[in-house]
Protein backbone atom coordinates (compact mmCIF):
# COMPACT_ATOMS: atom_id res chain seq x y z
CA UNK A 1 0.00 0.00 0.00
CA UNK A 2 1.37 3.43 -0.94
CA UNK A 3 1.90 6.03 1.77
CA UNK A 4 -1.14 8.27 2.39
CA UNK A 5 -1.34 11.09 -0.17
CA UNK A 6 -0.68 14.53 1.36
CA UNK A 7 -3.87 16.37 0.38
CA UNK A 8 -5.54 19.76 0.74
CA UNK A 9 -9.18 20.16 -0.34
CA UNK A 10 -10.57 23.56 -1.34
CA UNK A 11 -14.37 23.48 -1.42
CA UNK A 12 -17.72 25.29 -1.13
CA UNK A 13 -20.24 22.84 0.43
CA UNK A 14 -22.71 22.50 -1.29
CA UNK A 15 -24.25 19.07 -1.42
CA UNK A 16 -21.67 17.49 -3.70
CA UNK A 17 -18.73 19.03 -1.85
CA UNK A 18 -20.21 17.61 1.37
CA UNK A 19 -20.14 14.11 -0.13
CA UNK A 20 -16.59 14.66 -1.41
CA UNK A 21 -15.45 15.49 2.14
CA UNK A 22 -17.13 12.33 3.47
CA UNK A 23 -15.30 10.29 0.83
CA UNK A 24 -11.91 11.66 1.85
CA UNK A 25 -12.59 11.06 5.54
CA UNK A 26 -13.82 7.52 4.87
CA UNK A 27 -10.63 6.70 2.98
CA UNK A 28 -8.37 7.89 5.77
CA UNK A 29 -5.72 5.26 5.00
CA UNK A 30 -5.32 6.78 1.52
CA UNK A 31 -5.09 10.46 2.41
CA UNK A 32 -3.01 12.57 4.77
CA UNK A 33 -5.54 15.41 4.86
CA UNK A 34 -3.50 18.48 5.81
CA UNK A 35 -6.53 20.75 5.90
CA UNK A 36 -9.69 21.90 4.17
CA UNK A 37 -9.97 25.44 2.82
CA UNK A 38 -13.34 26.98 2.09
CA UNK A 39 -14.63 29.80 -0.08
CA UNK A 40 -17.92 31.42 -0.81
CA UNK A 41 -19.53 29.76 -3.80
CA UNK A 42 -22.63 27.62 -3.90
CA UNK A 43 -23.77 29.62 -0.91
CA UNK A 44 -22.23 32.35 1.24
CA UNK A 45 -18.97 31.64 3.08
CA UNK A 46 -20.69 31.60 6.47
CA UNK A 47 -22.68 28.60 5.26
CA UNK A 48 -19.94 26.84 3.25
CA UNK A 49 -17.58 27.06 6.24
CA UNK A 50 -20.22 25.80 8.67
CA UNK A 51 -21.17 22.99 6.28
CA UNK A 52 -17.53 21.93 6.08
CA UNK A 53 -17.37 21.71 9.86
CA UNK A 54 -20.66 19.79 9.86
CA UNK A 55 -19.27 17.24 7.39
CA UNK A 56 -16.18 16.67 9.54
CA UNK A 57 -18.32 16.36 12.68
CA UNK A 58 -20.74 13.96 10.97
CA UNK A 59 -17.76 11.83 9.94
CA UNK A 60 -16.50 11.79 13.53
CA UNK A 61 -13.36 13.69 12.58
CA UNK A 62 -13.02 16.53 15.06
CA UNK A 63 -9.31 16.61 14.24
CA UNK A 64 -9.69 18.00 10.71
CA UNK A 65 -8.47 21.57 10.35
CA UNK A 66 -10.83 23.86 8.41
CA UNK A 67 -9.83 27.31 7.18
CA UNK A 68 -12.23 29.95 5.91
CA UNK A 69 -10.97 31.90 2.92
CA UNK A 70 -12.32 34.31 0.35
CA UNK A 71 -16.01 35.12 0.59
CA UNK A 72 -16.20 35.92 -3.10
CA UNK A 73 -14.36 36.14 -6.42
CA UNK A 74 -11.31 38.26 -7.24
CA UNK A 75 -13.18 40.76 -9.41
CA UNK A 76 -16.75 39.63 -9.89
CA UNK A 77 -19.81 39.64 -7.64
CA UNK A 78 -20.43 36.22 -6.06
CA UNK A 79 -23.08 34.25 -7.95
CA UNK A 80 -24.50 31.71 -5.50
CA UNK A 81 -26.23 28.48 -6.51
CA UNK A 82 -28.79 28.19 -3.72
CA UNK A 83 -31.34 26.95 -6.27
CA UNK A 84 -29.21 23.84 -6.62
CA UNK A 85 -27.96 23.42 -3.06
CA UNK A 86 -30.68 25.03 -0.96
CA UNK A 87 -30.57 28.26 1.08
CA UNK A 88 -27.85 27.06 3.49
CA UNK A 89 -26.14 24.71 1.04
CA UNK A 90 -27.33 21.31 2.28
CA UNK A 91 -30.61 20.88 0.43
CA UNK A 92 -33.09 18.53 2.07
CA UNK A 93 -31.46 18.27 5.51
CA UNK A 94 -31.02 20.37 8.63
CA UNK A 95 -28.07 19.54 10.85
CA UNK A 96 -27.48 21.02 14.31
CA UNK A 97 -24.90 23.81 14.47
CA UNK A 98 -21.42 22.35 14.41
CA UNK A 99 -19.52 22.19 17.70
CA UNK A 100 -16.23 22.38 15.79
CA UNK A 101 -14.42 25.65 15.25
CA UNK A 102 -12.63 27.13 12.25
CA UNK A 103 -8.89 27.60 12.43
CA UNK A 104 -7.89 31.25 12.98
CA UNK A 105 -5.65 31.48 9.92
CA UNK A 106 -7.07 32.64 6.59
CA UNK A 107 -7.25 29.85 4.02
CA UNK A 108 -4.81 31.60 1.70
CA UNK A 109 -2.27 31.95 4.51
CA UNK A 110 -2.71 28.26 5.35
CA UNK A 111 -2.21 27.26 1.71
CA UNK A 112 0.99 29.28 1.40
CA UNK A 113 2.42 28.29 4.79
CA UNK A 114 1.71 24.60 4.25
CA UNK A 115 2.84 24.42 0.65
CA UNK A 116 6.06 26.27 1.48
CA UNK A 117 6.98 24.06 4.44
CA UNK A 118 5.46 20.59 4.10
CA UNK A 119 8.30 18.10 3.55
CA UNK A 120 6.54 16.22 0.74
CA UNK A 121 4.78 17.39 -2.40
CA UNK A 122 1.10 18.05 -1.75
CA UNK A 123 -1.90 17.23 -3.94
CA UNK A 124 -4.47 20.03 -4.20
CA UNK A 125 -8.08 19.02 -4.89
CA UNK A 126 -10.45 21.88 -5.72
CA UNK A 127 -14.21 21.69 -5.92
CA UNK A 128 -15.13 25.37 -5.70
CA UNK A 129 -14.48 28.67 -7.42
CA UNK A 130 -10.68 28.95 -7.46
CA UNK A 131 -10.29 32.23 -5.61
CA UNK A 132 -8.35 30.89 -2.59
CA UNK A 133 -5.96 28.89 -4.74
CA UNK A 134 -5.42 31.67 -7.26
CA UNK A 135 -4.65 34.21 -4.55
CA UNK A 136 -2.15 31.83 -2.95
CA UNK A 137 -0.41 31.37 -6.31
CA UNK A 138 -0.28 35.12 -6.97
CA UNK A 139 0.99 35.94 -3.46
CA UNK A 140 3.60 33.17 -3.42
CA UNK A 141 4.25 31.49 -6.80
CA UNK A 142 6.91 29.27 -5.20
CA UNK A 143 4.15 27.13 -3.71
CA UNK A 144 3.77 25.59 -7.17
CA UNK A 145 7.13 23.81 -6.69
CA UNK A 146 5.67 21.81 -3.81
CA UNK A 147 2.39 20.83 -5.46
CA UNK A 148 2.31 17.26 -6.78
CA UNK A 149 -0.93 17.70 -8.73
CA UNK A 150 -3.86 20.09 -8.90
CA UNK A 151 -7.11 18.23 -9.54
CA UNK A 152 -9.96 20.61 -10.17
CA UNK A 153 -13.65 20.12 -10.70
CA UNK A 154 -14.53 22.75 -13.25
CA UNK A 155 -15.08 23.76 -16.84
CA UNK A 156 -16.84 22.20 -19.77
CA UNK A 157 -15.86 21.29 -23.33
CA UNK A 158 -19.46 21.57 -24.41
CA UNK A 159 -22.49 23.03 -22.66
CA UNK A 160 -22.35 25.02 -19.45
CA UNK A 161 -24.52 24.58 -16.36
CA UNK A 162 -24.84 28.07 -14.90
CA UNK A 163 -24.93 29.64 -18.38
CA UNK A 164 -25.17 27.92 -21.77
CA UNK A 165 -21.43 28.53 -22.10
CA UNK A 166 -19.84 28.04 -18.69
CA UNK A 167 -19.59 25.67 -15.73
CA UNK A 168 -20.29 27.26 -12.32
CA UNK A 169 -16.86 27.11 -10.60
CA UNK A 170 -15.10 28.77 -13.52
CA UNK A 171 -17.98 31.15 -14.23
CA UNK A 172 -17.99 32.32 -10.59
CA UNK A 173 -14.34 33.40 -10.74
CA UNK A 174 -12.97 33.33 -14.30
CA UNK A 175 -9.84 35.31 -13.37
CA UNK A 176 -8.98 32.75 -10.71
CA UNK A 177 -9.42 29.93 -13.21
CA UNK A 178 -7.24 31.84 -15.70
CA UNK A 179 -4.49 32.10 -13.08
CA UNK A 180 -4.65 28.34 -12.60
CA UNK A 181 -4.35 27.52 -16.31
CA UNK A 182 -1.49 29.97 -16.83
CA UNK A 183 0.51 29.03 -13.72
CA UNK A 184 2.73 26.58 -15.60
CA UNK A 185 1.36 23.33 -14.13
CA UNK A 186 -0.72 20.77 -16.02
CA UNK A 187 -4.12 21.00 -14.35
CA UNK A 188 -6.05 17.74 -13.99
CA UNK A 189 -9.50 18.88 -15.02
CA UNK A 190 -12.80 17.14 -14.28
CA UNK A 191 -15.48 19.14 -16.06
CA UNK A 192 -19.17 18.62 -16.46
CA UNK A 193 -18.55 16.59 -19.64
CA UNK A 194 -17.48 13.89 -17.19
CA UNK A 195 -19.50 14.68 -14.10
CA UNK A 196 -22.78 14.56 -15.99
CA UNK A 197 -22.02 10.85 -16.40
CA UNK A 198 -21.96 10.53 -12.57
CA UNK A 199 -25.68 10.83 -11.89
CA UNK A 200 -27.35 9.62 -8.68
CA UNK A 201 -29.97 7.09 -9.80
CA UNK A 202 -32.99 5.96 -7.77
CA UNK A 203 -31.55 2.43 -7.87
CA UNK A 204 -28.32 3.61 -6.26
CA UNK A 205 -30.25 5.63 -3.70
CA UNK A 206 -32.07 2.42 -2.77
CA UNK A 207 -28.68 0.77 -2.12
CA UNK A 208 -27.68 3.78 -0.01
CA UNK A 209 -30.96 3.48 1.89
CA UNK A 210 -29.98 -0.03 3.00
CA UNK A 211 -26.92 1.33 4.82
CA UNK A 212 -27.82 1.91 8.47
CA UNK A 213 -24.95 4.07 9.63
CA UNK A 214 -25.68 7.72 10.62
CA UNK A 215 -23.62 9.18 7.79
CA UNK A 216 -25.49 7.28 5.08
CA UNK A 217 -28.84 7.96 6.75
CA UNK A 218 -28.04 11.67 6.98
CA UNK A 219 -27.10 12.17 3.35
CA UNK A 220 -29.88 10.01 1.87
CA UNK A 221 -32.56 12.76 2.00
CA UNK A 222 -29.99 15.32 0.84
CA UNK A 223 -29.07 13.30 -2.24
CA UNK A 224 -32.74 12.65 -2.90
CA UNK A 225 -33.54 16.37 -2.80
CA UNK A 226 -30.44 17.08 -4.91
CA UNK A 227 -32.04 15.30 -7.87
CA UNK A 228 -34.69 17.98 -8.39
CA UNK A 229 -32.70 20.78 -10.04
CA UNK A 230 -30.48 18.70 -12.30
CA UNK A 231 -33.38 16.57 -13.55
CA UNK A 232 -35.39 19.72 -14.28
CA UNK A 233 -32.68 21.40 -16.38
CA UNK A 234 -30.13 18.92 -17.70
CA UNK A 235 -31.99 15.92 -19.15
CA UNK A 236 -30.27 13.63 -16.62
CA UNK A 237 -31.80 10.90 -14.50
CA UNK A 238 -30.79 12.33 -11.11
CA UNK A 239 -28.46 14.64 -9.20
CA UNK A 240 -25.00 15.13 -10.69
CA UNK A 241 -22.18 14.30 -8.27
CA UNK A 242 -19.59 16.73 -9.62
CA UNK A 243 -17.15 17.09 -6.71
CA UNK A 244 -17.07 13.43 -5.63
CA UNK A 245 -15.58 12.69 -9.06
CA UNK A 246 -12.41 14.49 -7.94
CA UNK A 247 -12.03 12.15 -4.97
CA UNK A 248 -13.03 9.16 -7.07
CA UNK A 249 -10.18 10.03 -9.43
CA UNK A 250 -7.67 10.31 -6.59
CA UNK A 251 -8.78 6.92 -5.28
CA UNK A 252 -8.92 5.11 -8.63
CA UNK A 253 -7.46 6.99 -11.58
CA UNK A 254 -8.32 4.17 -13.97
CA UNK A 255 -12.00 5.09 -13.72
CA UNK A 256 -11.40 8.25 -15.76
CA UNK A 257 -10.29 8.71 -19.35
CA UNK A 258 -9.08 11.88 -21.03
CA UNK A 259 -6.09 13.53 -22.70
CA UNK A 260 -3.50 16.28 -22.47
CA UNK A 261 -4.74 19.48 -24.11
CA UNK A 262 -4.53 23.25 -23.98
CA UNK A 263 -7.28 25.06 -22.10
CA UNK A 264 -8.04 28.76 -22.09
CA UNK A 265 -10.60 30.41 -19.82
CA UNK A 266 -12.79 33.23 -21.13
CA UNK A 267 -12.34 36.20 -18.74
CA UNK A 268 -14.56 38.51 -20.73
CA UNK A 269 -17.67 40.12 -19.34
CA UNK A 270 -19.69 38.73 -22.21
CA UNK A 271 -22.15 35.88 -22.64
CA UNK A 272 -19.25 33.42 -22.70
CA UNK A 273 -17.75 34.55 -19.37
CA UNK A 274 -15.99 31.64 -17.68
CA UNK A 275 -16.12 29.34 -20.69
CA UNK A 276 -13.25 26.89 -21.05
CA UNK A 277 -12.01 26.65 -24.61
CA UNK A 278 -10.60 23.12 -24.70
CA UNK A 279 -8.33 22.52 -27.69
CA UNK A 280 -9.09 18.79 -27.93
CA UNK A 281 -7.61 18.48 -31.44
CA UNK A 282 -4.57 20.72 -30.72
CA UNK A 283 -5.59 23.12 -33.50
CA UNK A 284 -3.99 26.13 -31.80
CA UNK A 285 -0.62 24.43 -31.32
CA UNK A 286 -0.34 25.93 -27.83
CA UNK A 287 1.51 24.22 -24.97
CA UNK A 288 -0.29 21.58 -22.92
CA UNK A 289 -1.61 23.07 -19.65
CA UNK A 290 -4.29 20.56 -18.71
CA UNK A 291 -5.34 16.93 -18.67
CA UNK A 292 -9.05 17.02 -19.41
CA UNK A 293 -11.29 14.02 -18.82
CA UNK A 294 -14.21 13.10 -21.05
CA UNK A 295 -15.20 9.68 -19.69
CA UNK A 296 -15.81 8.00 -16.34
CA UNK A 297 -16.76 4.43 -15.47
CA UNK A 298 -19.88 5.56 -13.60
CA UNK A 299 -20.88 2.09 -12.38
CA UNK A 300 -17.51 1.52 -10.69
CA UNK A 301 -17.49 5.10 -9.40
CA UNK A 302 -20.81 4.61 -7.61
CA UNK A 303 -19.69 1.21 -6.28
CA UNK A 304 -16.62 2.97 -4.87
CA UNK A 305 -18.78 5.70 -3.31
CA UNK A 306 -21.19 3.21 -1.73
CA UNK A 307 -18.30 1.22 -0.31
CA UNK A 308 -16.82 4.33 1.27
CA UNK A 309 -20.14 5.36 2.83
CA UNK A 310 -20.61 1.81 4.16
CA UNK A 311 -17.31 2.14 6.00
CA UNK A 312 -18.91 4.62 8.42
CA UNK A 313 -20.85 1.75 9.93
CA UNK A 314 -18.39 -1.01 9.32
CA UNK A 315 -21.00 -2.31 6.91
CA UNK A 316 -20.53 -4.26 3.70
CA UNK A 317 -22.34 -2.34 0.92
O1 LIG B 1 -20.55 23.13 -11.63
C1 LIG B 1 -20.51 22.26 -10.53
C2 LIG B 1 -19.65 22.81 -9.43
O2 LIG B 1 -20.21 24.03 -8.97
C3 LIG B 1 -19.59 21.91 -8.19
O3 LIG B 1 -18.36 22.10 -7.55
C4 LIG B 1 -20.71 22.41 -7.34
O4 LIG B 1 -20.49 22.16 -5.94
C5 LIG B 1 -20.63 23.87 -7.61
O5 LIG B 1 -19.64 24.42 -6.74
CA1 LIG C 1 -18.36 22.69 -5.20
JSON list of C-alpha atoms and ligand atoms in Angstrom, two decimals, residues 12 16-17 42 127-128 169 243, ligand 2:
[
{"chain": "A", "resi": 12, "resn": "UNK", "atom": "CA", "xyz": [-17.72, 25.29, -1.13]},
{"chain": "A", "resi": 16, "resn": "UNK", "atom": "CA", "xyz": [-21.67, 17.49, -3.70]},
{"chain": "A", "resi": 17, "resn": "UNK", "atom": "CA", "xyz": [-18.73, 19.03, -1.85]},
{"chain": "A", "resi": 42, "resn": "UNK", "atom": "CA", "xyz": [-22.63, 27.62, -3.90]},
{"chain": "A", "resi": 127, "resn": "UNK", "atom": "CA", "xyz": [-14.21, 21.69, -5.92]},
{"chain": "A", "resi": 128, "resn": "UNK", "atom": "CA", "xyz": [-15.13, 25.37, -5.70]},
{"chain": "A", "resi": 169, "resn": "UNK", "atom": "CA", "xyz": [-16.86, 27.11, -10.60]},
{"chain": "A", "resi": 243, "resn": "UNK", "atom": "CA", "xyz": [-17.15, 17.09, -6.71]},
{"chain": "B", "resi": 2, "resn": "LIG", "atom": "CA1", "xyz": [-18.36, 22.69, -5.20]}
]
